[in-house]
Amino acid sequence: MATRNDGGIMYTFQWKIENISHCCGLKVQDEIESPVFDTDALEDAKWSLVLRPLGADYKNYVGFFLRRQDSDGPTEIEINYKLAFLGKDGSVLKEKFSSHIFPFEYALGYQKFESRERIFFTEREEFLPEDALTVQVTLWKKDESIAKLKHLYARTVFKVNRISFVWRIENYSTVKPLLRNKHKDNLIDFDLVLNDDLGKVEIDMISFDDSIKYVSFNTSIIDSEGKKKNIRVSKYFAGDLKKGILSCMFIPKLLMGNKRLYLPNDVLSLYFESVYSTETKSNELFDCRIISPKLTKELVENSSNSAVLIDDLKSMYMDGILSDMELRTSKQTFPAHKNILSARSPVFRRMFSNDMKESSSGYVDITDLESDTVHRMLLYIYTDILEDLQIESACKLYTAADKYEIMSLKGECSSFLKDNLCPTKTCDVLILADQHQDDNLKSAVQDYILEHNEVFNLLEWEHFMETNLKLAAEVMYRKVKSGKIYPASG
């Protein structure tokens, strides 16, 4: 067990909930709970994360809690912990810190962690990329110095059935009401009905399986340019489906006045997407390696002199003091200094030393990198520090480092990726290594896959085989050659 003198372990547990909009049948106060994870260096305590998507006393908010499970260890344990919602690249969108004593079977957190409006509506693309919410807890023993960092990952997938089709209504100007378009599969049977003087589409629910708890219908009109207009989303729970006739969409008469755009050749094209979910969900937990914390902002240790220098250089970058160059992405402009960029990157040095347009124009356009990646690259150039890296952001930063030949940064990113590999991310890192002809990183990823047979059972691997057949074949060849094609006995 770790002692105060030896330094303890800081645990970071990241949990991704896929298809969260379809966590079917939930009511106020209902919970989604993560797989249980172990923290053996924290008195052998076991924990889980708890989400209340519809809140409890505050129904307009999402509740977020850390729960201690009944397990071995002391009756009470005092820890520091941070709860966070993450963006697609691993950036922190919302974070709260607390310190508390946890007895067995005790949960603490926030009933009003973040508003439902912000998560599910106004900032949905940031919080729910591809309808997945990623949350995280970082926890460590109170008053204990940190020597190592351990990452754990889990995923919960709400199973959904998604069917989309286009209903082309020919001779729309002369068609009669009550025209039907039938749809049926193994679990649901319904008709789309054109009603009310052709201005309304309704759903006539014929039958549905008892396992279906929630259905959404996404509808729109497709114009002559292939664009979707008058988009509407209708959501129904099992109780609603029993009513039979459900409202689906309205066809505005003003919209139909523009026949060239919406009725080319007197054909109305309606797009429908039906998404329904059952109570089925799957949970996966991945245990990744313990790593040294040199890449973690809170744990970077510098001498007092170097710390002062780093702070001064960081201020030059952040405040744009005496800047003479700008790096411009599609969304943001970053002030910088030619001398510092040239000292750290041979590419920038050549750019500013020769008669290239960037040298005279005072700016460099970087449209192929995201603003967050450029910021991380510049922060490293000025301070040699990497902050809050995740697999996704490390992959993007690796690409930037390779482009601008910042070899120390490329090496740091490569080391981070090797140390933080987990089954769901291996395919992405393997593709990255192959694209940049990094045989060392590629070999490390292949070794990891061969040591973790669970990779081959994931949907990510199935998709990888379909889109990267040669790379998948290389892994399988090594698997056969190593004799690991069959599971170990006993």
Coordinates of C-alpha atoms in Angstrom, one line a residue:
M1 CA 0.0 0.0 0.0
A2 CA 1.3 3.5 -0.8
T3 CA 2.4 5.7 2.1
R4 CA 2.7 9.4 2.4
N5 CA 6.5 9.1 2.1
D6 CA 6.4 7.0 -1.0
G7 CA 3.7 9.1 -2.7
G8 CA 0.3 7.8 -3.6
I9 CA -1.6 7.2 -6.8
M10 CA -4.0 9.6 -8.4
Y11 CA -6.8 7.7 -10.2
T12 CA -8.6 9.1 -13.2
F13 CA -11.8 7.2 -14.2
Q14 CA -13.3 8.2 -17.6
W15 CA -16.8 7.0 -18.4
K16 CA -18.4 7.3 -21.9
I17 CA -22.2 6.9 -22.2
E18 CA -23.2 6.3 -25.8
N19 CA -26.7 7.0 -27.2
I20 CA -27.5 8.9 -24.0
S21 CA -30.5 10.6 -25.5
H22 CA -32.1 7.1 -25.6
C23 CA -31.6 6.0 -22.0
C24 CA -35.1 4.8 -22.3
G25 CA -37.9 5.0 -19.8
L26 CA -36.0 7.2 -17.3
K27 CA -38.0 9.2 -14.9
V28 CA -37.0 12.0 -12.5
Q29 CA -34.6 10.7 -9.9
D30 CA -33.8 7.6 -12.0
E31 CA -30.0 6.9 -12.2
I32 CA -27.5 5.6 -14.7
E33 CA -24.6 4.0 -12.9
S34 CA -21.1 3.3 -14.3
P35 CA -19.3 0.0 -13.9
V36 CA -17.6 -0.3 -10.5
F37 CA -13.9 0.4 -10.5
D38 CA -11.2 -0.4 -8.0
T39 CA -8.7 1.9 -6.3
D40 CA -6.4 -0.5 -4.5
A41 CA -4.0 2.3 -3.4
L42 CA -6.9 4.1 -1.8
E43 CA -7.5 1.5 1.0
D44 CA -8.9 -1.0 -1.6
A45 CA -12.0 1.1 -2.0
K46 CA -14.4 0.5 -4.9
W47 CA -16.3 3.3 -6.6
S48 CA -18.9 4.1 -9.3
L49 CA -20.2 7.3 -11.0
V50 CA -23.9 8.1 -11.0
L51 CA -25.8 10.3 -13.4
R52 CA -29.3 11.6 -13.1
P53 CA -30.1 12.8 -16.6
L54 CA -33.5 14.1 -15.6
G55 CA -32.4 15.4 -12.2
A56 CA -34.2 14.9 -8.9
D57 CA -35.3 17.9 -7.0
Y58 CA -34.0 20.0 -9.8
K59 CA -35.5 18.5 -13.0
N60 CA -33.9 21.1 -15.3
Y61 CA -30.4 19.9 -14.3
V62 CA -28.3 16.8 -14.7
G63 CA -27.1 15.4 -11.4
F64 CA -23.6 13.9 -11.1
F65 CA -22.3 11.9 -8.1
L66 CA -19.4 9.7 -6.9
R67 CA -20.5 6.7 -5.0
R68 CA -18.4 4.4 -2.7
Q69 CA -19.3 0.8 -2.9
D70 CA -19.5 -1.8 -0.1
S71 CA -16.0 -3.4 -0.2
D72 CA -12.9 -4.2 1.8
G73 CA -11.1 -1.4 3.5
P74 CA -11.8 1.1 6.3
T75 CA -15.3 2.1 7.3
E76 CA -14.5 5.7 6.2
I77 CA -12.0 7.2 3.8
E78 CA -11.2 10.8 3.2
I79 CA -10.4 11.8 -0.4
N80 CA -10.1 14.7 -2.8
Y81 CA -12.0 14.4 -6.0
K82 CA -12.9 16.3 -9.2
L83 CA -16.0 15.6 -11.2
A84 CA -15.9 16.7 -14.9
F85 CA -17.8 16.7 -18.2
L86 CA -15.5 16.4 -21.1
G87 CA -15.6 17.4 -24.8
K88 CA -14.8 15.3 -27.8
D89 CA -11.1 16.0 -27.6
G90 CA -10.9 15.5 -23.9
S91 CA -11.1 19.1 -23.0
V92 CA -12.9 20.0 -19.7
L93 CA -16.3 21.6 -20.3
K94 CA -17.4 21.6 -16.6
E95 CA -15.5 20.7 -13.5
K96 CA -16.0 20.8 -9.8
F97 CA -13.6 19.9 -6.9
S98 CA -14.5 18.7 -3.4
S99 CA -12.9 16.9 -0.5
H100 CA -15.0 14.7 1.8
I101 CA -15.2 11.6 4.0
F102 CA -16.9 8.6 2.3
P103 CA -18.3 5.7 4.4
F104 CA -19.6 2.6 2.7
E105 CA -22.5 2.9 0.2
Y106 CA -22.3 6.7 0.3
A107 CA -22.7 9.0 -2.6
L108 CA -21.7 12.7 -2.9
G109 CA -21.8 15.1 -5.8
Y110 CA -24.0 17.7 -7.3
Q111 CA -27.8 17.7 -8.0
K112 CA -27.3 20.7 -10.2
F113 CA -24.0 19.8 -11.9
E114 CA -25.0 21.3 -15.3
S115 CA -28.2 22.4 -16.9
R116 CA -30.1 20.1 -19.2
E117 CA -30.7 22.9 -21.6
R118 CA -26.9 23.5 -22.1
I119 CA -26.1 19.8 -22.5
F120 CA -29.0 18.6 -24.6
F121 CA -29.8 21.8 -26.6
T122 CA -27.8 25.0 -26.7
E123 CA -24.3 23.3 -26.6
R124 CA -25.2 19.8 -27.6
E125 CA -22.4 19.5 -30.2
E126 CA -19.8 20.2 -27.5
F127 CA -21.3 18.0 -24.7
L128 CA -22.8 15.2 -26.8
P129 CA -20.7 14.6 -29.9
E130 CA -22.4 11.6 -31.7
D131 CA -24.9 11.5 -28.9
A132 CA -22.2 10.4 -26.4
L133 CA -21.6 12.0 -23.0
T134 CA -18.1 11.6 -21.5
V135 CA -17.7 12.2 -17.8
Q136 CA -14.7 11.8 -15.5
V137 CA -13.7 11.6 -11.9
T138 CA -10.1 12.2 -10.6
L139 CA -9.6 11.1 -7.0
W140 CA -6.7 10.9 -4.6
K141 CA -6.1 10.5 -0.9
K142 CA -6.2 13.7 1.0
D143 CA -2.9 15.1 2.3
E144 CA -0.9 12.6 0.3
S145 CA 1.7 13.5 -2.2
I146 CA 1.2 12.0 -5.7
A147 CA 3.8 9.8 -7.3
K148 CA 1.9 8.1 -10.0
L149 CA -1.3 8.4 -12.1
K150 CA -3.5 5.6 -13.2
H151 CA -6.1 5.8 -15.9
L152 CA -9.3 3.7 -16.1
Y153 CA -11.9 3.7 -18.8
A154 CA -15.5 2.4 -19.0
R155 CA -18.2 2.6 -21.6
T156 CA -22.0 2.1 -21.3
V157 CA -23.9 1.7 -24.6
F158 CA -27.7 2.1 -24.8
K159 CA -28.7 -0.1 -27.7
V160 CA -30.8 1.6 -30.3
N161 CA -32.3 0.6 -33.6
R162 CA -32.0 3.3 -36.3
I163 CA -33.9 3.2 -39.6
S164 CA -34.1 6.0 -42.1
F165 CA -35.9 6.3 -45.5
V166 CA -37.2 8.9 -47.9
W167 CA -41.0 8.9 -48.8
R168 CA -41.3 10.3 -52.3
I169 CA -44.9 11.4 -52.9
E170 CA -45.4 11.8 -56.7
N171 CA -48.1 14.0 -58.2
Y172 CA -48.4 15.7 -54.9
S173 CA -50.7 18.5 -56.2
T174 CA -53.4 15.9 -57.1
V175 CA -52.8 13.2 -54.4
K176 CA -55.7 12.6 -52.0
P177 CA -55.6 12.6 -48.2
L178 CA -55.0 9.4 -46.2
L179 CA -52.2 8.2 -48.4
R180 CA -50.2 5.7 -46.4
N181 CA -46.6 4.5 -46.3
K182 CA -46.2 1.3 -44.3
H183 CA -43.2 0.4 -42.2
K184 CA -42.5 -2.8 -40.3
D185 CA -39.7 -4.6 -38.7
N186 CA -39.3 -7.2 -36.0
L187 CA -40.1 -4.9 -33.1
I188 CA -42.4 -2.1 -34.5
D189 CA -45.1 -1.7 -37.1
F190 CA -46.5 1.7 -38.1
D191 CA -47.9 3.6 -41.0
L192 CA -47.2 7.2 -42.0
V193 CA -50.4 8.9 -43.0
L194 CA -50.7 12.0 -45.1
N195 CA -53.7 13.8 -43.6
D196 CA -55.6 17.1 -43.2
D197 CA -55.6 18.4 -46.7
L198 CA -52.1 17.2 -47.3
G199 CA -50.7 19.5 -44.6
K200 CA -50.0 17.0 -41.8
V201 CA -48.2 13.7 -41.5
E202 CA -49.3 11.4 -38.7
I203 CA -48.0 8.1 -37.3
D204 CA -50.6 5.3 -37.0
M205 CA -49.0 2.9 -34.6
I206 CA -50.1 -0.6 -35.5
S207 CA -48.1 -2.6 -32.9
F208 CA -44.8 -2.6 -31.0
D209 CA -42.8 -4.9 -28.9
D210 CA -43.1 -4.6 -25.1
S211 CA -39.3 -4.1 -24.9
I212 CA -39.5 -0.8 -26.7
K213 CA -39.6 2.0 -24.1
Y214 CA -38.8 5.1 -26.3
V215 CA -39.1 6.1 -29.9
S216 CA -38.0 9.3 -31.7
F217 CA -39.0 10.4 -35.2
N218 CA -36.8 12.8 -37.0
T219 CA -38.6 14.3 -40.0
S220 CA -37.8 16.9 -42.6
I221 CA -38.6 18.0 -46.2
I222 CA -35.8 17.5 -48.7
D223 CA -35.6 20.4 -51.2
S224 CA -34.4 20.2 -54.8
E225 CA -30.8 20.9 -53.7
G226 CA -30.9 17.9 -51.3
K227 CA -31.0 20.1 -48.2
K228 CA -33.3 19.2 -45.3
K229 CA -35.8 21.9 -44.2
N230 CA -38.6 22.2 -41.6
I231 CA -36.7 19.7 -39.4
R232 CA -38.7 18.3 -36.5
V233 CA -38.0 15.8 -33.8
S234 CA -40.9 14.0 -32.1
K235 CA -40.3 11.9 -29.0
Y236 CA -42.6 9.3 -27.6
F237 CA -42.5 6.9 -24.6
A238 CA -44.2 3.5 -24.4
G239 CA -47.3 5.0 -22.9
D240 CA -47.6 7.5 -25.8
L241 CA -47.3 4.7 -28.4
K242 CA -50.4 3.0 -27.0
K243 CA -52.5 5.9 -28.0
G244 CA -52.4 4.8 -31.6
I245 CA -52.3 8.1 -33.7
L246 CA -49.3 10.3 -33.1
S247 CA -48.4 13.7 -34.5
C248 CA -45.3 13.6 -36.7
M249 CA -44.9 16.7 -38.8
F250 CA -46.7 19.6 -40.4
I251 CA -46.1 20.7 -44.0
P252 CA -46.3 24.6 -44.1
K253 CA -48.4 25.9 -47.0
L254 CA -46.0 28.9 -47.4
L255 CA -43.2 26.4 -47.9
M256 CA -45.1 24.6 -50.5
G257 CA -45.7 27.9 -52.4
N258 CA -42.1 27.6 -53.7
K259 CA -42.7 24.6 -56.0
R260 CA -39.4 24.9 -57.8
L261 CA -37.6 24.3 -54.5
Y262 CA -39.9 22.0 -52.7
L263 CA -42.0 20.3 -55.4
P264 CA -39.6 19.6 -58.3
N265 CA -41.6 17.8 -61.0
D266 CA -44.6 17.8 -58.5
V267 CA -42.7 15.4 -56.2
L268 CA -42.6 16.0 -52.4
S269 CA -39.7 14.2 -50.7
L270 CA -40.0 13.6 -47.0
Y271 CA -37.1 12.3 -44.9
F272 CA -37.9 10.1 -41.9
E273 CA -35.6 8.6 -39.3
S274 CA -37.0 6.3 -36.7
V275 CA -34.8 5.6 -33.7
Y276 CA -36.1 3.3 -30.9
S277 CA -34.5 1.9 -27.8
T278 CA -35.2 -1.0 -25.5
E279 CA -34.0 -1.5 -21.9
T280 CA -30.9 -3.2 -23.3
K281 CA -27.5 -1.7 -22.5
S282 CA -23.9 -3.0 -22.3
N283 CA -21.1 -2.1 -19.9
E284 CA -17.4 -2.4 -20.4
L285 CA -14.5 -1.6 -18.1
F286 CA -10.9 -1.2 -19.2
D287 CA -8.0 -1.0 -16.9
C288 CA -5.0 0.9 -18.3
R289 CA -1.5 1.2 -17.1
I290 CA 0.0 3.1 -14.2
I291 CA 2.2 6.0 -15.6
S292 CA 4.4 8.6 -14.2
P293 CA 2.7 12.0 -14.0
K294 CA 5.2 14.1 -15.9
L295 CA 2.6 15.0 -18.5
T296 CA 0.0 16.1 -15.9
K297 CA -0.2 19.8 -15.2
E298 CA -0.8 19.5 -11.5
L299 CA 2.1 17.1 -10.9
V300 CA 4.9 18.8 -12.9
E301 CA 7.9 19.4 -10.6
N302 CA 10.4 22.1 -11.5
S303 CA 13.2 23.9 -9.7
S304 CA 12.2 27.3 -8.6
N305 CA 14.4 29.0 -11.2
S306 CA 13.0 27.0 -14.1
A307 CA 9.5 27.5 -12.8
V308 CA 10.0 31.3 -12.9
L309 CA 11.3 31.2 -16.5
I310 CA 8.5 29.0 -17.6
D311 CA 5.9 31.4 -16.0
D312 CA 7.6 34.3 -17.8
L313 CA 7.6 32.6 -21.2
K314 CA 4.0 31.5 -20.7
S315 CA 3.0 35.1 -20.0
M316 CA 4.7 36.2 -23.2
Y317 CA 2.5 33.7 -25.1
M318 CA -0.7 34.1 -23.3
D319 CA -0.6 38.0 -23.2
G320 CA 1.0 38.4 -26.7
I321 CA 3.8 40.6 -25.3
L322 CA 5.8 42.0 -28.2
S323 CA 4.5 39.4 -30.6
D324 CA 5.5 39.7 -34.2
M325 CA 3.7 36.8 -35.8
E326 CA 0.2 35.4 -35.8
L327 CA -0.9 31.7 -36.2
R328 CA -4.4 31.6 -37.6
T329 CA -6.8 28.7 -37.6
S330 CA -10.3 28.8 -39.1
K331 CA -11.7 30.0 -35.8
Q332 CA -9.0 31.7 -33.8
T333 CA -5.8 33.8 -34.0
F334 CA -2.8 33.2 -31.8
P335 CA -0.1 35.9 -31.3
A336 CA 3.5 34.4 -31.3
H337 CA 7.2 35.3 -31.6
K338 CA 9.3 34.4 -34.7
N339 CA 12.4 33.8 -32.7
I340 CA 10.8 31.3 -30.2
L341 CA 8.9 29.5 -33.0
S342 CA 12.2 29.2 -35.0
A343 CA 14.1 27.9 -32.1
R344 CA 11.7 25.1 -31.5
S345 CA 10.6 24.1 -35.0
P346 CA 12.8 23.7 -38.1
V347 CA 9.7 24.2 -40.2
F348 CA 9.0 27.6 -38.8
R349 CA 12.7 28.4 -39.0
R350 CA 12.8 27.8 -42.7
M351 CA 9.5 29.6 -43.1
F352 CA 10.8 32.8 -41.5
S353 CA 14.4 32.6 -42.8
N354 CA 13.4 32.4 -46.5
D355 CA 11.4 34.7 -48.7
M356 CA 8.1 32.9 -48.0
K357 CA 4.9 34.8 -47.8
E358 CA 4.5 34.1 -44.1
S359 CA 7.7 36.0 -43.3
S360 CA 6.5 39.2 -44.8
S361 CA 2.7 38.9 -44.2
G362 CA 3.1 38.5 -40.4
Y363 CA 0.8 35.5 -40.2
V364 CA 0.7 31.8 -40.8
D365 CA -2.6 30.2 -41.8
I366 CA -3.1 26.7 -40.2
T367 CA -6.5 25.5 -41.5
D368 CA -5.8 21.8 -41.1
L369 CA -5.4 21.9 -37.3
E370 CA -8.0 22.7 -34.7
S371 CA -7.6 25.7 -32.5
D372 CA -7.2 23.6 -29.3
T373 CA -4.4 21.7 -31.0
V374 CA -2.6 24.8 -32.0
H375 CA -2.9 26.2 -28.5
R376 CA -1.5 23.1 -27.0
M377 CA 1.4 23.1 -29.5
L378 CA 2.2 26.7 -28.7
L379 CA 2.0 26.1 -25.0
Y380 CA 4.5 23.3 -25.3
I381 CA 6.8 25.5 -27.5
Y382 CA 6.9 28.2 -24.9
T383 CA 6.9 26.2 -21.7
D384 CA 7.7 22.5 -22.4
I385 CA 4.4 21.7 -20.6
L386 CA 1.5 19.5 -21.7
E387 CA -1.8 20.1 -20.0
D388 CA -4.7 17.7 -19.4
L389 CA -3.9 15.3 -22.3
Q390 CA -6.4 12.7 -23.4
I391 CA -6.0 10.1 -26.2
E392 CA -7.9 12.2 -28.8
S393 CA -6.0 15.4 -28.1
A394 CA -2.7 13.6 -27.9
C395 CA -3.3 12.1 -31.4
K396 CA -4.0 15.5 -32.8
L397 CA -1.0 17.0 -31.1
Y398 CA 1.2 14.2 -32.4
T399 CA 0.1 15.1 -35.9
A400 CA 0.9 18.8 -35.3
A401 CA 4.3 17.9 -33.9
D402 CA 5.1 15.8 -36.9
K403 CA 4.0 18.5 -39.3
Y404 CA 6.2 21.2 -37.7
E405 CA 9.1 18.7 -36.9
I406 CA 8.9 19.4 -33.1
M407 CA 10.5 16.1 -32.3
S408 CA 10.5 16.4 -28.5
L409 CA 6.8 17.1 -28.6
K410 CA 6.2 14.2 -31.0
G411 CA 8.2 11.9 -28.6
E412 CA 6.1 13.1 -25.6
C413 CA 2.9 12.4 -27.4
S414 CA 4.1 9.0 -28.5
S415 CA 5.0 8.1 -24.9
F416 CA 1.7 9.3 -23.6
L417 CA -0.2 7.3 -26.2
K418 CA 1.8 4.1 -25.4
D419 CA 1.3 4.6 -21.6
N420 CA -2.5 5.3 -22.0
L421 CA -3.6 2.7 -24.5
C422 CA -6.9 1.1 -23.8
P423 CA -8.9 -1.3 -25.9
T424 CA -11.4 1.2 -27.4
K425 CA -8.6 3.5 -28.6
T426 CA -6.1 1.1 -30.0
C427 CA -7.4 1.2 -33.6
D428 CA -7.2 5.0 -33.7
V429 CA -3.7 5.1 -32.4
L430 CA -2.6 2.2 -34.8
I431 CA -4.0 4.2 -37.8
L432 CA -2.1 7.3 -36.6
A433 CA 1.2 5.4 -36.3
D434 CA 0.8 3.9 -39.7
Q435 CA -0.1 7.2 -41.3
H436 CA 3.1 8.8 -39.9
Q437 CA 5.3 5.8 -40.5
D438 CA 6.1 5.5 -36.8
D439 CA 7.2 1.9 -36.6
N440 CA 8.0 2.2 -32.8
L441 CA 4.6 3.4 -31.9
K442 CA 2.9 1.0 -34.4
S443 CA 4.7 -2.0 -32.9
A444 CA 3.7 -0.9 -29.3
V445 CA 0.1 -0.7 -30.3
Q446 CA 0.2 -4.1 -32.0
D447 CA 1.8 -5.6 -28.9
Y448 CA -0.9 -4.1 -26.8
I449 CA -3.6 -5.6 -29.0
L450 CA -2.0 -9.1 -28.8
E451 CA -2.0 -8.8 -25.0
H452 CA -5.6 -7.8 -24.8
N453 CA -7.9 -10.2 -26.6
E454 CA -11.0 -8.1 -25.6
V455 CA -10.0 -5.7 -28.4
F456 CA -11.2 -8.3 -31.0
N457 CA -14.7 -8.4 -29.5
L458 CA -15.3 -4.7 -29.8
L459 CA -17.4 -2.9 -32.4
E460 CA -14.3 -0.6 -33.0
W461 CA -12.3 -3.6 -34.2
E462 CA -15.1 -4.7 -36.6
H463 CA -15.2 -1.3 -38.1
F464 CA -11.4 -1.2 -38.2
M465 CA -11.3 -4.5 -40.2
E466 CA -13.8 -3.1 -42.7
T467 CA -11.9 0.2 -43.3
N468 CA -8.3 -0.8 -42.7
L469 CA -8.0 -4.3 -44.0
K470 CA -4.2 -4.3 -44.5
L471 CA -3.5 -3.0 -40.9
A472 CA -5.9 -5.6 -39.4
A473 CA -4.3 -8.3 -41.5
E474 CA -0.8 -7.3 -40.1
V475 CA -2.1 -7.7 -36.5
M476 CA -3.7 -11.0 -37.2
Y477 CA -0.6 -12.3 -38.9
R478 CA 1.4 -11.4 -35.8
K479 CA -1.2 -13.1 -33.7
V480 CA -1.0 -16.3 -35.7
K481 CA 2.8 -16.2 -35.8
S482 CA 3.1 -15.7 -32.0
G483 CA 0.8 -18.6 -31.3
K484 CA -1.8 -16.4 -29.6
I485 CA -4.6 -17.2 -32.0
Y486 CA -6.2 -19.6 -29.5
P487 CA -7.2 -18.6 -26.0
A488 CA -5.0 -19.9 -23.2
S489 CA -6.3 -22.9 -21.4
G490 CA -6.8 -23.3 -17.7

